[in-house]
Coordinates of C-alpha atoms in Angstrom, one line a residue:
X248 CA 6.4 -10.0 21.8
X249 CA 5.8 -11.4 18.3
X250 CA 7.8 -9.6 15.6
X251 CA 5.6 -9.8 12.6
X252 CA 4.3 -7.0 10.4
X253 CA 5.3 -3.8 8.8
X254 CA 8.7 -2.4 9.7
X255 CA 8.6 1.3 8.8
X256 CA 12.0 3.1 8.4
X257 CA 12.3 6.9 8.4
X258 CA 14.3 8.8 5.8
X259 CA 15.1 12.5 6.6
X260 CA 15.2 13.9 3.0
X261 CA 12.1 12.0 1.9
X262 CA 10.2 13.1 5.0
X263 CA 11.4 16.7 5.0
X264 CA 8.6 19.1 6.1
X265 CA 6.2 16.3 6.9
X266 CA 8.2 14.1 9.3
X267 CA 5.8 13.6 12.2
X268 CA 2.5 13.7 10.3
X269 CA 3.7 11.0 7.9
X270 CA 5.1 8.8 10.7
X271 CA 1.9 9.1 12.6
X272 CA -0.1 8.3 9.5
X273 CA 2.0 5.1 9.2
X274 CA 1.4 4.2 12.9
X275 CA -2.3 4.8 12.3
X276 CA -2.2 2.0 9.7
X277 CA -0.3 -0.3 12.0
X278 CA 3.4 -0.6 12.4
X279 CA 5.2 -3.4 14.3
X280 CA 8.6 -1.7 14.4
X281 CA 9.5 1.9 13.6
X282 CA 13.2 2.6 12.9
X283 CA 14.6 6.1 13.2
X284 CA 17.3 6.2 10.6
X285 CA 19.2 9.5 10.4
X286 CA 22.8 9.5 9.2
X287 CA 23.5 13.2 9.9
X288 CA 25.8 14.5 12.7
X289 CA 23.2 17.0 14.2
X290 CA 23.0 15.3 17.5
X291 CA 20.6 17.8 19.1
X292 CA 18.1 17.4 16.3
X293 CA 18.5 13.6 16.3
X294 CA 17.7 13.4 20.0
X295 CA 14.7 15.8 19.6
X296 CA 13.3 13.7 16.7
X297 CA 14.0 10.4 18.4
X298 CA 12.2 11.6 21.6
X299 CA 9.2 12.7 19.6
X300 CA 9.1 9.3 17.8
X301 CA 9.4 7.5 21.1
X302 CA 6.4 9.4 22.5
X303 CA 4.4 8.7 19.3
X304 CA 5.3 5.0 19.4
X305 CA 4.2 4.8 23.1
X306 CA 0.8 6.2 22.1
X307 CA 0.4 3.6 19.3
X308 CA 2.0 0.7 21.2
X309 CA 4.7 0.4 18.6
X310 CA 8.4 -0.5 19.3
X311 CA 10.9 2.2 18.4
X312 CA 14.3 1.1 17.0
X313 CA 17.3 3.5 16.6
X314 CA 19.5 2.8 13.6
X315 CA 23.2 2.4 14.4
X316 CA 23.3 4.3 17.7
X317 CA 23.2 2.0 20.8
X318 CA 24.0 5.0 23.1
X319 CA 20.9 6.9 21.9
X320 CA 18.8 3.7 22.2
X321 CA 20.0 3.2 25.7
X322 CA 19.3 6.8 26.6
X323 CA 15.7 6.5 25.4
X324 CA 15.3 2.9 26.6
X325 CA 14.4 1.6 23.1
X326 CA 15.8 -1.0 20.6
X327 CA 18.6 -0.6 18.1
X328 CA 19.5 -1.9 14.6
X329 CA 23.1 -2.6 13.9
X330 CA 24.9 -2.8 10.6
X331 CA 28.0 -5.0 10.0
X332 CA 30.3 -2.1 10.6
X333 CA 28.9 -1.5 14.1
X334 CA 31.0 -4.2 15.8
X335 CA 29.8 -7.3 17.6
X336 CA 26.3 -7.4 18.9
X337 CA 27.1 -8.9 22.4
X338 CA 28.3 -5.6 24.0
X339 CA 25.1 -3.9 22.8
X340 CA 23.0 -6.6 24.3
X341 CA 24.8 -6.1 27.6
X342 CA 24.2 -2.3 27.4
X343 CA 20.5 -2.5 26.5
X344 CA 19.5 -5.5 28.6
X345 CA 17.9 -8.8 27.7
X346 CA 14.5 -7.4 26.8
X347 CA 15.6 -4.8 24.2
X348 CA 14.9 -5.5 20.5
X349 CA 18.2 -5.7 18.7
X350 CA 18.3 -6.2 14.9
X351 CA 21.2 -7.1 12.7
X352 CA 21.9 -6.4 9.0
X353 CA 23.0 -9.6 7.4
X354 CA 23.1 -8.5 3.7
X355 CA 22.8 -11.7 1.6
X356 CA 24.8 -14.0 3.9
X357 CA 23.3 -16.7 6.1
X358 CA 26.6 -17.0 8.0
X359 CA 26.2 -13.4 9.3
X360 CA 22.6 -14.2 10.4
X361 CA 23.8 -17.3 12.3
X362 CA 26.5 -15.3 14.0
X363 CA 24.0 -12.6 14.9
X364 CA 21.6 -15.2 16.3
X365 CA 24.5 -16.6 18.5
X366 CA 25.2 -13.1 19.8
X367 CA 21.6 -12.4 20.9
X368 CA 19.9 -10.7 18.0
X369 CA 16.1 -10.3 18.2
X370 CA 15.7 -10.5 14.4
X371 CA 17.9 -10.6 11.3
X372 CA 17.5 -8.5 8.2
X373 CA 18.4 -9.7 4.7
X374 CA 18.5 -7.4 1.7
X375 CA 18.4 -5.8 -0.7
X376 CA 15.8 -7.8 -2.7
X377 CA 14.9 -5.1 -5.3
X378 CA 16.4 -1.9 -6.6
X379 CA 16.7 0.4 -3.6
X380 CA 17.0 4.2 -3.3
X381 CA 18.3 3.8 0.3
X382 CA 21.0 1.2 -0.4
X383 CA 21.7 1.2 -4.2
X384 CA 25.0 -0.6 -3.9
X385 CA 24.0 -3.5 -1.7
X386 CA 24.2 -7.0 -3.0
X387 CA 21.0 -8.6 -4.2
X388 CA 19.3 -11.4 -2.1
X389 CA 17.5 -14.4 -3.5
X390 CA 14.3 -16.0 -2.4
X391 CA 16.3 -19.3 -1.9
X392 CA 18.3 -17.5 0.9
X393 CA 15.0 -16.9 2.7
X394 CA 14.0 -20.5 2.4
X395 CA 17.3 -21.6 3.9
X396 CA 17.2 -19.0 6.6
X397 CA 13.7 -20.1 7.6
X398 CA 15.0 -23.7 7.9
X399 CA 18.1 -22.9 10.0
X400 CA 17.2 -19.9 12.1
X401 CA 14.7 -19.6 14.8
X402 CA 14.4 -15.9 14.7
X403 CA 12.1 -13.5 12.9
X404 CA 13.3 -12.7 9.4
X405 CA 13.2 -9.2 8.0
X406 CA 13.5 -8.3 4.3
X407 CA 14.6 -4.9 3.2
X408 CA 15.5 -3.1 -0.1
X409 CA 13.1 -1.7 -2.6
X410 CA 10.0 -3.4 -1.2
X411 CA 6.7 -2.1 -2.5
X412 CA 3.1 -3.4 -2.3
X413 CA 3.6 -4.7 -5.8
X414 CA 6.6 -6.9 -5.1
X415 CA 6.3 -7.9 -1.4
X416 CA 4.0 -11.0 -1.7
X417 CA 6.7 -13.5 -2.8
X418 CA 8.8 -12.4 0.2
X419 CA 6.0 -13.3 2.6
X420 CA 5.4 -16.5 0.7
X421 CA 9.1 -17.4 1.4
X422 CA 8.8 -16.9 5.1
X423 CA 9.5 -13.2 5.8
X424 CA 8.1 -12.0 9.1
X425 CA 8.9 -8.3 8.8
X426 CA 8.8 -6.1 5.7
X427 CA 11.1 -3.2 6.1
X428 CA 9.9 -0.3 3.9
X429 CA 11.1 3.2 3.3
X430 CA 10.0 4.7 0.0
X431 CA 7.3 2.1 -0.6
X432 CA 5.5 3.5 2.5
X433 CA 6.6 7.2 2.9
X434 CA 6.9 8.1 -0.8
X435 CA 3.2 8.7 -0.8
X436 CA 1.6 12.0 -1.7
X437 CA -0.7 12.3 1.4
X438 CA -1.0 11.0 4.9
X439 CA -4.1 9.1 3.9
X440 CA -2.1 7.2 1.3
X441 CA 0.6 6.4 3.9
X442 CA -2.0 4.9 6.2
X443 CA -3.6 3.0 3.3
X444 CA -0.2 1.5 2.3
X445 CA 0.6 0.6 5.9
X446 CA -2.7 -1.3 6.2
X447 CA -2.1 -3.0 2.9
X448 CA 1.4 -4.2 3.9
X449 CA 0.0 -5.7 7.1
X450 CA -2.8 -7.3 5.1
X451 CA -0.1 -9.2 3.1
X452 CA 1.4 -10.5 6.3
X453 CA -2.1 -11.1 7.8
X454 CA -1.3 -9.0 10.8

């Protein structure tokens, strides 16, 4: 499967009261990967929401990724995205199997991406590139890093952090395959606008 296109990431507070309608509106506009990101400890709700997203993703032929929770991903038979504090990637690859999509946060460090590639990552994520509501303290990445990553890695490259329709084009020009977007997609005031933004992001990537 070719990993290229819009990578939509959910945000509980941002989507409060409109969670499934906004996610479906994004899927309607075309999403390659959908990440369920929920940092709360309400496991029953997390399972319920993740199951609802899995069913939606199956309908739209989109891959669901669970943030930071390999056990939940294994339970639902979907992919997972791991941060640097989640331990090595190899045990997760063993748990989820060879076909599962596993992504790795690499911040602004090529070495972390090279290590993730060795351990069986499906894609690597660099960021943040711009001011980000989700990760305000993360170090900033440069476009030069993308050029270097493109030269040395043979994996899809994901960019994350404050990405909007207004600032995404240079990232694509420097070789990004996946644009990971939270507020730039779901911070819209209607489902129609979410769908429009999703289509526009994919247009930038010519998906």
